[in-house]
């Protein structure tokens, strides 16, 4: 569904170039929930932003749903991007717009008529359980409710892929569990493939089927959940291993 091949990104710094992502390849199958973990500064957000080309790789290719995004003209890329939703730690809602207007924005960009938009906004808000908050403003909502609005907005154009950059990092454990349930529900109901960056091992254990570990711009390890348990991919031994497995081969999920 998603294929990154040898993607790299470096940034110009005062004292030379800094390699944020270094020749990373990653395959995520359709309908998967794939976690990306790793220390701060490892390059996780940069990698995620390259999936929808918010950040253009210096080299390498990005293929989403059979489409080679890195070779696409801008106009076509804007259209393909509508199939990719994104949510963030800080929700990134527009504060001076109501909940319904926030969810409506991507639909306006996609050119839907007002009545089509109203119908879709209602569907998406009811999916995340917020149909009674339509006319509220983000400041009037709790963190968990704001993230639900962000999820509704990300779902508006019926994406095939949902990119999540630490979506629960600013939420308490109970609200985190609720938001993870919503994401599981999105995955199960619509078959949306999910890529999720997290610092929280509980998030990994709760929803991820595959996990990649990043360190200094590279993927250094990967795990997959096999028949309900996490198992290491062949030859993978990283510092996160002990946190995911209580003993070799035994997962505490
Ligand atoms: N636009 C930019 N300009 C310069 N350097 C950048 C830019 N974006 C990221 N970097 C650098 O690239 C490295 C990786 O950043 P990135 O945000 O991808 O890390 P991360 O793994 O998401 O970290 P965190 O867990 O703290 O969010 C960092 O050292 C960061 O300072
Ligand atoms: Mg980050």
Short mmCIF file of C-alpha atoms and ligand atoms in Angstrom, two decimals:
data_model
loop_
_atom_site.label_atom_id
_atom_site.label_comp_id
_atom_site.label_asym_id
_atom_site.label_seq_id
_atom_site.Cartn_x
_atom_site.Cartn_y
_atom_site.Cartn_z
CA UNK A 1 0.00 0.00 0.00
CA UNK A 2 2.83 2.29 1.03
CA UNK A 3 6.36 1.86 -0.17
CA UNK A 4 9.32 4.07 0.65
CA UNK A 5 12.43 3.18 -1.26
CA UNK A 6 15.79 4.54 -0.15
CA UNK A 7 14.44 7.94 0.91
CA UNK A 8 16.81 10.51 2.37
CA UNK A 9 16.43 14.05 3.64
CA UNK A 10 19.10 16.42 4.86
CA UNK A 11 18.86 19.97 6.16
CA UNK A 12 21.33 22.78 5.77
CA UNK A 13 22.80 23.79 9.11
CA UNK A 14 25.33 26.50 9.99
CA UNK A 15 28.11 23.92 10.11
CA UNK A 16 27.14 21.82 7.09
CA UNK A 17 24.36 19.40 6.18
CA UNK A 18 22.40 17.41 8.74
CA UNK A 19 21.07 14.04 7.58
CA UNK A 20 17.62 13.76 9.24
CA UNK A 21 16.59 10.64 7.28
CA UNK A 22 19.20 8.39 5.75
CA UNK A 23 18.28 5.97 2.92
CA UNK A 24 15.21 4.50 4.58
CA UNK A 25 13.10 1.82 2.91
CA UNK A 26 9.76 0.80 4.36
CA UNK A 27 6.81 -1.27 3.16
CA UNK A 28 3.40 -1.03 4.81
CA UNK A 29 0.71 -3.42 3.63
CA UNK A 30 -2.88 -2.33 2.96
CA UNK A 31 -5.03 -2.27 6.09
CA UNK A 32 -2.05 -2.35 8.43
CA UNK A 33 -1.40 -0.33 11.57
CA UNK A 34 2.32 0.41 11.50
CA UNK A 35 4.14 2.08 14.39
CA UNK A 36 7.31 4.16 14.20
CA UNK A 37 9.20 4.59 17.44
CA UNK A 38 12.58 6.03 18.38
CA UNK A 39 14.28 8.76 20.37
CA UNK A 40 13.62 12.46 19.90
CA UNK A 41 15.41 13.75 16.81
CA UNK A 42 15.63 10.27 15.24
CA UNK A 43 13.85 11.52 12.10
CA UNK A 44 10.37 10.06 12.67
CA UNK A 45 8.36 13.18 11.82
CA UNK A 46 10.56 13.93 8.84
CA UNK A 47 9.99 10.40 7.55
CA UNK A 48 6.22 10.69 8.07
CA UNK A 49 6.08 14.05 6.27
CA UNK A 50 7.87 12.52 3.31
CA UNK A 51 5.05 9.98 2.89
CA UNK A 52 2.66 12.70 1.69
CA UNK A 53 5.50 14.82 0.35
CA UNK A 54 4.92 17.67 2.81
CA UNK A 55 8.66 17.20 2.91
CA UNK A 56 10.26 16.30 -0.43
CA UNK A 57 12.92 13.59 -0.19
CA UNK A 58 16.35 14.56 -1.56
CA UNK A 59 16.44 11.11 -3.07
CA UNK A 60 14.43 7.91 -3.14
CA UNK A 61 10.84 7.21 -4.14
CA UNK A 62 7.47 7.24 -2.37
CA UNK A 63 4.64 5.07 -3.69
CA UNK A 64 1.17 5.22 -2.14
CA UNK A 65 -1.61 3.01 -3.38
CA UNK A 66 0.29 2.19 -6.56
CA UNK A 67 0.99 5.85 -7.37
CA UNK A 68 4.55 7.07 -7.57
CA UNK A 69 4.14 10.37 -5.70
CA UNK A 70 7.74 11.49 -6.08
CA UNK A 71 7.37 11.63 -9.89
CA UNK A 72 4.01 13.33 -10.01
CA UNK A 73 3.23 16.83 -11.30
CA UNK A 74 1.99 19.17 -8.52
CA UNK A 75 -1.63 19.25 -9.66
CA UNK A 76 -1.96 15.47 -9.64
CA UNK A 77 -0.06 15.28 -6.35
CA UNK A 78 -2.60 17.61 -4.70
CA UNK A 79 -5.34 15.22 -5.77
CA UNK A 80 -3.49 12.10 -4.57
CA UNK A 81 -2.82 13.83 -1.24
CA UNK A 82 -6.54 13.90 -0.60
CA UNK A 83 -6.32 10.14 -0.13
CA UNK A 84 -3.87 10.67 2.73
CA UNK A 85 -5.16 12.03 6.04
CA UNK A 86 -2.91 13.38 8.77
CA UNK A 87 -3.28 14.06 12.49
CA UNK A 88 -0.84 15.65 14.94
CA UNK A 89 -0.02 15.86 18.63
CA UNK A 90 -1.30 19.45 18.85
CA UNK A 91 -4.44 18.73 16.76
CA UNK A 92 -3.76 21.69 14.38
CA UNK A 93 -7.38 22.83 14.28
CA UNK A 94 -8.30 26.32 13.10
CA UNK A 95 -9.30 28.02 16.34
CA UNK A 96 -11.58 30.69 14.90
CA UNK A 97 -13.65 28.15 12.96
CA UNK A 98 -16.39 25.94 14.34
CA UNK A 99 -15.99 22.18 14.59
CA UNK A 100 -18.09 21.62 11.47
CA UNK A 101 -16.14 24.23 9.47
CA UNK A 102 -12.86 22.61 10.50
CA UNK A 103 -14.04 19.25 9.19
CA UNK A 104 -15.40 20.94 6.07
CA UNK A 105 -12.07 22.51 5.01
CA UNK A 106 -10.68 19.51 3.09
CA UNK A 107 -14.06 19.05 1.42
CA UNK A 108 -14.03 22.68 0.26
CA UNK A 109 -10.56 22.12 -1.17
CA UNK A 110 -11.83 19.00 -2.94
CA UNK A 111 -14.61 21.07 -4.54
CA UNK A 112 -17.71 19.48 -2.97
CA UNK A 113 -20.97 21.42 -2.99
CA UNK A 114 -22.37 22.84 0.23
CA UNK A 115 -24.99 20.15 0.66
CA UNK A 116 -22.48 17.37 -0.05
CA UNK A 117 -20.15 18.93 2.51
CA UNK A 118 -22.83 19.22 5.16
CA UNK A 119 -23.77 15.57 4.72
CA UNK A 120 -20.18 14.37 4.90
CA UNK A 121 -19.29 16.59 7.90
CA UNK A 122 -22.23 15.11 9.77
CA UNK A 123 -21.19 11.55 8.90
CA UNK A 124 -17.59 12.12 10.01
CA UNK A 125 -18.52 13.87 13.26
CA UNK A 126 -20.99 11.17 14.12
CA UNK A 127 -18.33 8.52 13.42
CA UNK A 128 -16.08 10.10 16.09
CA UNK A 129 -19.03 10.65 18.44
CA UNK A 130 -19.16 14.45 18.28
CA UNK A 131 -22.39 15.16 16.43
CA UNK A 132 -23.51 17.37 19.33
CA UNK A 133 -20.45 19.67 19.08
CA UNK A 134 -20.97 20.88 15.51
CA UNK A 135 -21.27 24.58 16.35
CA UNK A 136 -18.66 24.68 19.12
CA UNK A 137 -15.18 26.17 18.71
CA UNK A 138 -11.99 24.17 19.43
CA UNK A 139 -11.32 26.18 22.63
CA UNK A 140 -14.61 24.88 24.04
CA UNK A 141 -13.51 21.25 23.69
CA UNK A 142 -11.30 18.92 25.72
CA UNK A 143 -8.03 17.62 24.25
CA UNK A 144 -9.60 14.27 23.41
CA UNK A 145 -12.55 15.96 21.71
CA UNK A 146 -10.20 18.18 19.69
CA UNK A 147 -8.29 15.13 18.51
CA UNK A 148 -11.63 13.54 17.51
CA UNK A 149 -12.38 16.63 15.41
CA UNK A 150 -8.93 16.31 13.83
CA UNK A 151 -9.65 12.65 13.05
CA UNK A 152 -13.03 13.57 11.54
CA UNK A 153 -11.28 16.20 9.39
CA UNK A 154 -8.64 13.67 8.32
CA UNK A 155 -11.39 11.22 7.33
CA UNK A 156 -13.49 13.73 5.42
CA UNK A 157 -12.12 12.84 1.98
CA UNK A 158 -12.27 9.09 2.70
CA UNK A 159 -8.50 8.58 2.80
CA UNK A 160 -6.83 5.22 2.24
CA UNK A 161 -3.92 6.14 4.46
CA UNK A 162 -3.86 7.97 7.78
CA UNK A 163 -0.59 9.42 9.06
CA UNK A 164 -0.47 10.10 12.80
CA UNK A 165 2.36 12.07 14.42
CA UNK A 166 2.19 11.34 18.17
CA UNK A 167 -1.60 11.72 18.23
CA UNK A 168 -1.93 10.85 21.93
CA UNK A 169 1.21 12.43 23.38
CA UNK A 170 -0.64 15.36 24.94
CA UNK A 171 -3.54 13.29 26.29
CA UNK A 172 -4.05 11.52 29.62
CA UNK A 173 -4.06 7.69 29.65
CA UNK A 174 -7.85 7.35 29.64
CA UNK A 175 -8.28 9.77 26.73
CA UNK A 176 -5.37 8.08 24.96
CA UNK A 177 -7.24 4.76 25.16
CA UNK A 178 -10.37 6.42 23.71
CA UNK A 179 -8.47 7.93 20.80
CA UNK A 180 -6.73 4.61 20.09
CA UNK A 181 -10.17 2.97 20.01
CA UNK A 182 -11.28 5.54 17.44
CA UNK A 183 -8.18 4.80 15.33
CA UNK A 184 -8.78 1.05 15.58
CA UNK A 185 -12.36 1.67 14.55
CA UNK A 186 -11.21 3.74 11.54
CA UNK A 187 -8.88 0.92 10.52
CA UNK A 188 -11.45 -1.83 10.99
CA UNK A 189 -14.47 0.00 9.51
CA UNK A 190 -12.89 1.50 6.41
CA UNK A 191 -9.72 -0.57 5.97
CA UNK A 192 -7.67 2.61 6.27
CA UNK A 193 -3.94 1.90 6.56
CA UNK A 194 -2.48 3.70 9.59
CA UNK A 195 1.10 4.83 10.20
CA UNK A 196 1.56 6.10 13.72
CA UNK A 197 4.56 7.72 15.41
CA UNK A 198 4.61 7.31 19.15
CA UNK A 199 6.84 7.52 22.20
CA UNK A 200 4.45 5.41 24.23
CA UNK A 201 5.02 1.68 24.36
CA UNK A 202 1.38 1.24 25.43
CA UNK A 203 0.27 2.69 22.11
CA UNK A 204 2.44 0.16 20.28
CA UNK A 205 1.08 -2.71 22.31
CA UNK A 206 -2.49 -1.52 21.99
CA UNK A 207 -2.82 -1.04 18.24
CA UNK A 208 0.30 -1.64 16.13
CA UNK A 209 0.70 -4.77 14.04
CA UNK A 210 4.16 -3.80 12.83
CA UNK A 211 6.71 -1.51 14.40
CA UNK A 212 9.85 0.13 13.00
CA UNK A 213 12.48 1.55 15.30
CA UNK A 214 14.35 4.66 14.09
CA UNK A 215 17.72 5.86 15.27
CA UNK A 216 19.75 8.69 13.76
CA UNK A 217 17.75 8.79 10.55
CA UNK A 218 17.71 5.07 9.93
CA UNK A 219 15.38 2.18 10.62
CA UNK A 220 17.46 -0.05 12.83
CA UNK A 221 14.92 -2.64 13.89
CA UNK A 222 11.44 -3.91 13.17
CA UNK A 223 8.83 -6.09 14.84
CA UNK A 224 5.56 -7.62 13.79
CA UNK A 225 2.66 -8.94 15.73
CA UNK A 226 2.06 -12.48 14.65
CA UNK A 227 -1.06 -14.33 15.73
CA UNK A 228 -1.72 -11.91 18.56
CA UNK A 229 1.85 -11.65 19.78
CA UNK A 230 4.76 -9.46 18.87
CA UNK A 231 7.59 -11.36 17.30
CA UNK A 232 10.90 -9.93 16.16
CA UNK A 233 11.60 -9.87 12.46
CA UNK A 234 14.47 -12.18 11.54
CA UNK A 235 17.76 -10.88 12.84
CA UNK A 236 16.34 -7.85 14.63
CA UNK A 237 17.71 -6.93 18.03
CA UNK A 238 17.37 -3.37 19.20
CA UNK A 239 17.21 -1.48 22.45
CA UNK A 240 13.41 -1.39 22.26
CA UNK A 241 13.21 -5.14 22.09
CA UNK A 242 13.09 -5.65 25.85
CA UNK A 243 10.28 -3.16 26.15
CA UNK A 244 8.16 -5.00 23.64
CA UNK A 245 9.05 -8.54 24.69
CA UNK A 246 9.16 -9.61 28.31
CA UNK A 247 11.39 -12.52 27.37
CA UNK A 248 12.76 -13.60 24.02
CA UNK A 249 9.78 -14.48 21.87
CA UNK A 250 7.25 -13.74 24.61
CA UNK A 251 5.19 -10.64 24.10
CA UNK A 252 3.37 -8.78 26.83
CA UNK A 253 0.60 -7.33 24.75
N1 LIG B 1 12.99 21.94 8.72
C1 LIG B 1 14.10 21.53 9.35
N2 LIG B 1 15.23 22.25 9.27
C2 LIG B 1 16.36 21.84 9.88
N3 LIG B 1 16.45 20.70 10.63
C3 LIG B 1 15.36 19.96 10.75
C4 LIG B 1 14.11 20.33 10.12
N4 LIG B 1 13.19 19.38 10.44
C5 LIG B 1 13.83 18.48 11.21
N5 LIG B 1 15.11 18.82 11.39
C6 LIG B 1 16.13 18.06 12.16
O1 LIG B 1 16.07 16.72 11.75
C7 LIG B 1 16.17 15.84 12.85
C8 LIG B 1 14.98 14.90 12.89
O2 LIG B 1 13.82 15.66 13.20
P1 LIG B 1 12.39 14.99 13.37
O3 LIG B 1 11.43 16.08 13.68
O4 LIG B 1 12.10 14.15 12.18
O5 LIG B 1 12.63 14.06 14.63
P2 LIG B 1 11.60 13.18 15.46
O6 LIG B 1 12.14 11.81 15.48
O7 LIG B 1 10.23 13.39 14.95
O8 LIG B 1 11.76 13.82 16.92
P3 LIG B 1 10.63 14.05 18.07
O9 LIG B 1 10.41 12.72 18.70
O10 LIG B 1 11.30 15.01 19.01
O11 LIG B 1 9.41 14.61 17.43
C9 LIG B 1 16.30 16.72 14.10
O12 LIG B 1 17.64 16.82 14.47
C10 LIG B 1 15.76 18.04 13.63
O13 LIG B 1 16.36 19.11 14.33
MG1 LIG B 2 8.53 14.28 15.73
#
